[in-house]
């Protein structure tokens, strides 16, 4: 005969690590018009792709290609961070200086490096910012 406990359940514990994800620019390139005077702001987006487990971070920098720091744009460096469970895009900004000089479009190199918390750099770990000349 069956006793009073004739059924039971088995719980299978998940021992697989949740994916941490990789960090990469959201686009191969960004653009910002320079303006005739004053300055404007380019917004650069970085994504956490393929996971959200654990707190992670990544460093970002800008470098001259055909644009010149201090004359055409203000250099930007820093760190972006994501909390455990956070997969939202993060942004940083680059200030673009306006002028009235007739010149072609100019380019700034954008780079990600030094991922932390077990994250990796994604395929798009470099990108560009094109300063669109409007003179």
PDB file of C-alpha atoms in Angstrom:
ATOM      1  CA  UNK A   1       0.000   0.000   0.000  1.00  0.00           C
ATOM      2  CA  UNK A   2       1.019   3.635  -0.481  1.00  0.00           C
ATOM      3  CA  UNK A   3       1.775   5.710   2.536  1.00  0.00           C
ATOM      4  CA  UNK A   4       0.415   9.199   3.186  1.00  0.00           C
ATOM      5  CA  UNK A   5       3.283  10.769   1.230  1.00  0.00           C
ATOM      6  CA  UNK A   6       2.770   9.106  -2.130  1.00  0.00           C
ATOM      7  CA  UNK A   7       4.240  11.944  -4.243  1.00  0.00           C
ATOM      8  CA  UNK A   8       7.235  14.195  -3.881  1.00  0.00           C
ATOM      9  CA  UNK A   9       9.108  16.795  -5.889  1.00  0.00           C
ATOM     10  CA  UNK A  10      12.730  17.111  -6.863  1.00  0.00           C
ATOM     11  CA  UNK A  11      14.335  20.549  -7.116  1.00  0.00           C
ATOM     12  CA  UNK A  12      17.279  20.790  -9.489  1.00  0.00           C
ATOM     13  CA  UNK A  13      19.585  23.585  -8.382  1.00  0.00           C
ATOM     14  CA  UNK A  14      21.145  25.640 -11.160  1.00  0.00           C
ATOM     15  CA  UNK A  15      24.885  25.676 -10.593  1.00  0.00           C
ATOM     16  CA  UNK A  16      25.750  27.348 -13.883  1.00  0.00           C
ATOM     17  CA  UNK A  17      27.120  30.856 -13.672  1.00  0.00           C
ATOM     18  CA  UNK A  18      24.961  33.568 -15.174  1.00  0.00           C
ATOM     19  CA  UNK A  19      26.685  35.362 -18.072  1.00  0.00           C
ATOM     20  CA  UNK A  20      28.534  38.555 -17.191  1.00  0.00           C
ATOM     21  CA  UNK A  21      28.446  40.046 -20.681  1.00  0.00           C
ATOM     22  CA  UNK A  22      30.725  42.106 -22.856  1.00  0.00           C
ATOM     23  CA  UNK A  23      31.056  45.873 -23.159  1.00  0.00           C
ATOM     24  CA  UNK A  24      31.104  47.639 -26.520  1.00  0.00           C
ATOM     25  CA  UNK A  25      30.177  50.832 -28.332  1.00  0.00           C
ATOM     26  CA  UNK A  26      26.596  50.769 -29.593  1.00  0.00           C
ATOM     27  CA  UNK A  27      27.652  51.980 -33.069  1.00  0.00           C
ATOM     28  CA  UNK A  28      30.654  51.886 -35.378  1.00  0.00           C
ATOM     29  CA  UNK A  29      30.563  55.672 -35.525  1.00  0.00           C
ATOM     30  CA  UNK A  30      28.988  58.757 -34.002  1.00  0.00           C
ATOM     31  CA  UNK A  31      28.662  62.272 -35.462  1.00  0.00           C
ATOM     32  CA  UNK A  32      28.260  65.785 -34.092  1.00  0.00           C
ATOM     33  CA  UNK A  33      28.022  69.139 -35.912  1.00  0.00           C
ATOM     34  CA  UNK A  34      30.634  71.613 -34.723  1.00  0.00           C
ATOM     35  CA  UNK A  35      28.539  74.781 -34.778  1.00  0.00           C
ATOM     36  CA  UNK A  36      29.832  78.241 -35.706  1.00  0.00           C
ATOM     37  CA  UNK A  37      30.707  79.376 -32.217  1.00  0.00           C
ATOM     38  CA  UNK A  38      30.497  78.022 -28.709  1.00  0.00           C
ATOM     39  CA  UNK A  39      30.358  74.293 -28.252  1.00  0.00           C
ATOM     40  CA  UNK A  40      28.080  71.310 -28.695  1.00  0.00           C
ATOM     41  CA  UNK A  41      27.993  67.915 -27.039  1.00  0.00           C
ATOM     42  CA  UNK A  42      28.308  64.507 -28.665  1.00  0.00           C
ATOM     43  CA  UNK A  43      26.652  61.674 -26.737  1.00  0.00           C
ATOM     44  CA  UNK A  44      28.508  58.365 -26.965  1.00  0.00           C
ATOM     45  CA  UNK A  45      26.680  55.136 -26.004  1.00  0.00           C
ATOM     46  CA  UNK A  46      28.250  51.966 -24.589  1.00  0.00           C
ATOM     47  CA  UNK A  47      26.263  48.731 -24.254  1.00  0.00           C
ATOM     48  CA  UNK A  48      26.467  45.663 -22.021  1.00  0.00           C
ATOM     49  CA  UNK A  49      25.756  42.722 -24.307  1.00  0.00           C
ATOM     50  CA  UNK A  50      24.997  39.084 -23.528  1.00  0.00           C
ATOM     51  CA  UNK A  51      24.594  39.173 -19.764  1.00  0.00           C
ATOM     52  CA  UNK A  52      24.096  41.257 -16.655  1.00  0.00           C
ATOM     53  CA  UNK A  53      25.511  39.163 -13.822  1.00  0.00           C
ATOM     54  CA  UNK A  54      27.823  40.999 -11.457  1.00  0.00           C
ATOM     55  CA  UNK A  55      29.079  44.556 -11.213  1.00  0.00           C
ATOM     56  CA  UNK A  56      31.330  45.500 -14.137  1.00  0.00           C
ATOM     57  CA  UNK A  57      33.069  48.537 -15.558  1.00  0.00           C
ATOM     58  CA  UNK A  58      35.125  49.763 -18.499  1.00  0.00           C
ATOM     59  CA  UNK A  59      37.453  52.707 -19.140  1.00  0.00           C
ATOM     60  CA  UNK A  60      36.981  55.023 -22.122  1.00  0.00           C
ATOM     61  CA  UNK A  61      39.305  57.508 -23.853  1.00  0.00           C
ATOM     62  CA  UNK A  62      39.407  59.781 -26.867  1.00  0.00           C
ATOM     63  CA  UNK A  63      42.393  60.326 -29.161  1.00  0.00           C
ATOM     64  CA  UNK A  64      43.252  62.518 -32.136  1.00  0.00           C
ATOM     65  CA  UNK A  65      42.851  61.196 -35.659  1.00  0.00           C
ATOM     66  CA  UNK A  66      42.296  64.299 -37.804  1.00  0.00           C
ATOM     67  CA  UNK A  67      40.631  66.355 -35.038  1.00  0.00           C
ATOM     68  CA  UNK A  68      42.856  67.934 -32.385  1.00  0.00           C
ATOM     69  CA  UNK A  69      42.144  67.821 -28.647  1.00  0.00           C
ATOM     70  CA  UNK A  70      41.910  71.295 -27.166  1.00  0.00           C
ATOM     71  CA  UNK A  71      41.189  72.920 -30.543  1.00  0.00           C
ATOM     72  CA  UNK A  72      38.402  70.832 -32.082  1.00  0.00           C
ATOM     73  CA  UNK A  73      37.158  68.903 -29.042  1.00  0.00           C
ATOM     74  CA  UNK A  74      37.746  68.437 -25.338  1.00  0.00           C
ATOM     75  CA  UNK A  75      39.403  65.090 -24.573  1.00  0.00           C
ATOM     76  CA  UNK A  76      37.291  62.688 -22.527  1.00  0.00           C
ATOM     77  CA  UNK A  77      38.450  59.902 -20.226  1.00  0.00           C
ATOM     78  CA  UNK A  78      36.683  58.035 -17.480  1.00  0.00           C
ATOM     79  CA  UNK A  79      35.008  54.841 -16.359  1.00  0.00           C
ATOM     80  CA  UNK A  80      31.485  53.573 -16.941  1.00  0.00           C
ATOM     81  CA  UNK A  81      29.993  51.130 -14.419  1.00  0.00           C
ATOM     82  CA  UNK A  82      27.089  48.684 -14.324  1.00  0.00           C
ATOM     83  CA  UNK A  83      25.604  47.193 -11.160  1.00  0.00           C
ATOM     84  CA  UNK A  84      24.668  43.520 -10.825  1.00  0.00           C
ATOM     85  CA  UNK A  85      21.616  42.931 -13.011  1.00  0.00           C
ATOM     86  CA  UNK A  86      22.067  46.195 -14.915  1.00  0.00           C
ATOM     87  CA  UNK A  87      22.182  45.865 -18.706  1.00  0.00           C
ATOM     88  CA  UNK A  88      21.100  49.430 -19.557  1.00  0.00           C
ATOM     89  CA  UNK A  89      23.202  51.460 -21.974  1.00  0.00           C
ATOM     90  CA  UNK A  90      25.629  53.950 -20.425  1.00  0.00           C
ATOM     91  CA  UNK A  91      26.793  57.209 -21.982  1.00  0.00           C
ATOM     92  CA  UNK A  92      29.658  59.647 -21.886  1.00  0.00           C
ATOM     93  CA  UNK A  93      29.937  62.962 -23.671  1.00  0.00           C
ATOM     94  CA  UNK A  94      32.550  64.685 -25.786  1.00  0.00           C
ATOM     95  CA  UNK A  95      32.457  68.479 -26.085  1.00  0.00           C
ATOM     96  CA  UNK A  96      32.945  69.680 -29.668  1.00  0.00           C
ATOM     97  CA  UNK A  97      34.220  73.232 -30.189  1.00  0.00           C
ATOM     98  CA  UNK A  98      32.712  75.398 -32.906  1.00  0.00           C
ATOM     99  CA  UNK A  99      34.703  77.608 -35.241  1.00  0.00           C
ATOM    100  CA  UNK A 100      34.310  79.471 -38.514  1.00  0.00           C
ATOM    101  CA  UNK A 101      37.302  77.896 -40.249  1.00  0.00           C
ATOM    102  CA  UNK A 102      36.512  76.282 -43.584  1.00  0.00           C
ATOM    103  CA  UNK A 103      37.756  72.716 -43.177  1.00  0.00           C
ATOM    104  CA  UNK A 104      36.643  69.172 -43.828  1.00  0.00           C
ATOM    105  CA  UNK A 105      35.027  66.826 -41.352  1.00  0.00           C
ATOM    106  CA  UNK A 106      37.400  65.726 -38.595  1.00  0.00           C
ATOM    107  CA  UNK A 107      37.618  62.452 -36.691  1.00  0.00           C
ATOM    108  CA  UNK A 108      38.194  61.503 -33.047  1.00  0.00           C
ATOM    109  CA  UNK A 109      39.082  57.919 -32.062  1.00  0.00           C
ATOM    110  CA  UNK A 110      36.964  56.455 -29.235  1.00  0.00           C
ATOM    111  CA  UNK A 111      38.400  53.481 -27.299  1.00  0.00           C
ATOM    112  CA  UNK A 112      37.259  51.135 -24.533  1.00  0.00           C
ATOM    113  CA  UNK A 113      39.798  49.318 -22.333  1.00  0.00           C
ATOM    114  CA  UNK A 114      40.362  47.652 -18.959  1.00  0.00           C
ATOM    115  CA  UNK A 115      37.048  45.841 -18.425  1.00  0.00           C
ATOM    116  CA  UNK A 116      36.464  44.898 -14.783  1.00  0.00           C
ATOM    117  CA  UNK A 117      34.314  42.393 -12.895  1.00  0.00           C
ATOM    118  CA  UNK A 118      34.901  39.583 -15.385  1.00  0.00           C
ATOM    119  CA  UNK A 119      33.401  41.444 -18.341  1.00  0.00           C
ATOM    120  CA  UNK A 120      35.118  41.310 -21.716  1.00  0.00           C
ATOM    121  CA  UNK A 121      35.442  43.855 -24.479  1.00  0.00           C
ATOM    122  CA  UNK A 122      32.957  43.306 -27.266  1.00  0.00           C
ATOM    123  CA  UNK A 123      33.694  43.380 -30.967  1.00  0.00           C
ATOM    124  CA  UNK A 124      33.102  47.137 -31.132  1.00  0.00           C
ATOM    125  CA  UNK A 125      35.747  48.229 -28.595  1.00  0.00           C
ATOM    126  CA  UNK A 126      36.771  51.162 -30.803  1.00  0.00           C
ATOM    127  CA  UNK A 127      34.599  53.618 -32.652  1.00  0.00           C
ATOM    128  CA  UNK A 128      34.853  57.099 -34.105  1.00  0.00           C
ATOM    129  CA  UNK A 129      33.320  60.487 -33.590  1.00  0.00           C
ATOM    130  CA  UNK A 130      33.096  62.534 -36.778  1.00  0.00           C
ATOM    131  CA  UNK A 131      32.937  66.285 -36.196  1.00  0.00           C
ATOM    132  CA  UNK A 132      30.795  67.572 -39.039  1.00  0.00           C
ATOM    133  CA  UNK A 133      32.063  70.854 -40.441  1.00  0.00           C
ATOM    134  CA  UNK A 134      29.305  73.369 -41.158  1.00  0.00           C
ATOM    135  CA  UNK A 135      31.361  76.372 -42.338  1.00  0.00           C
TER     136      UNK A 135
END
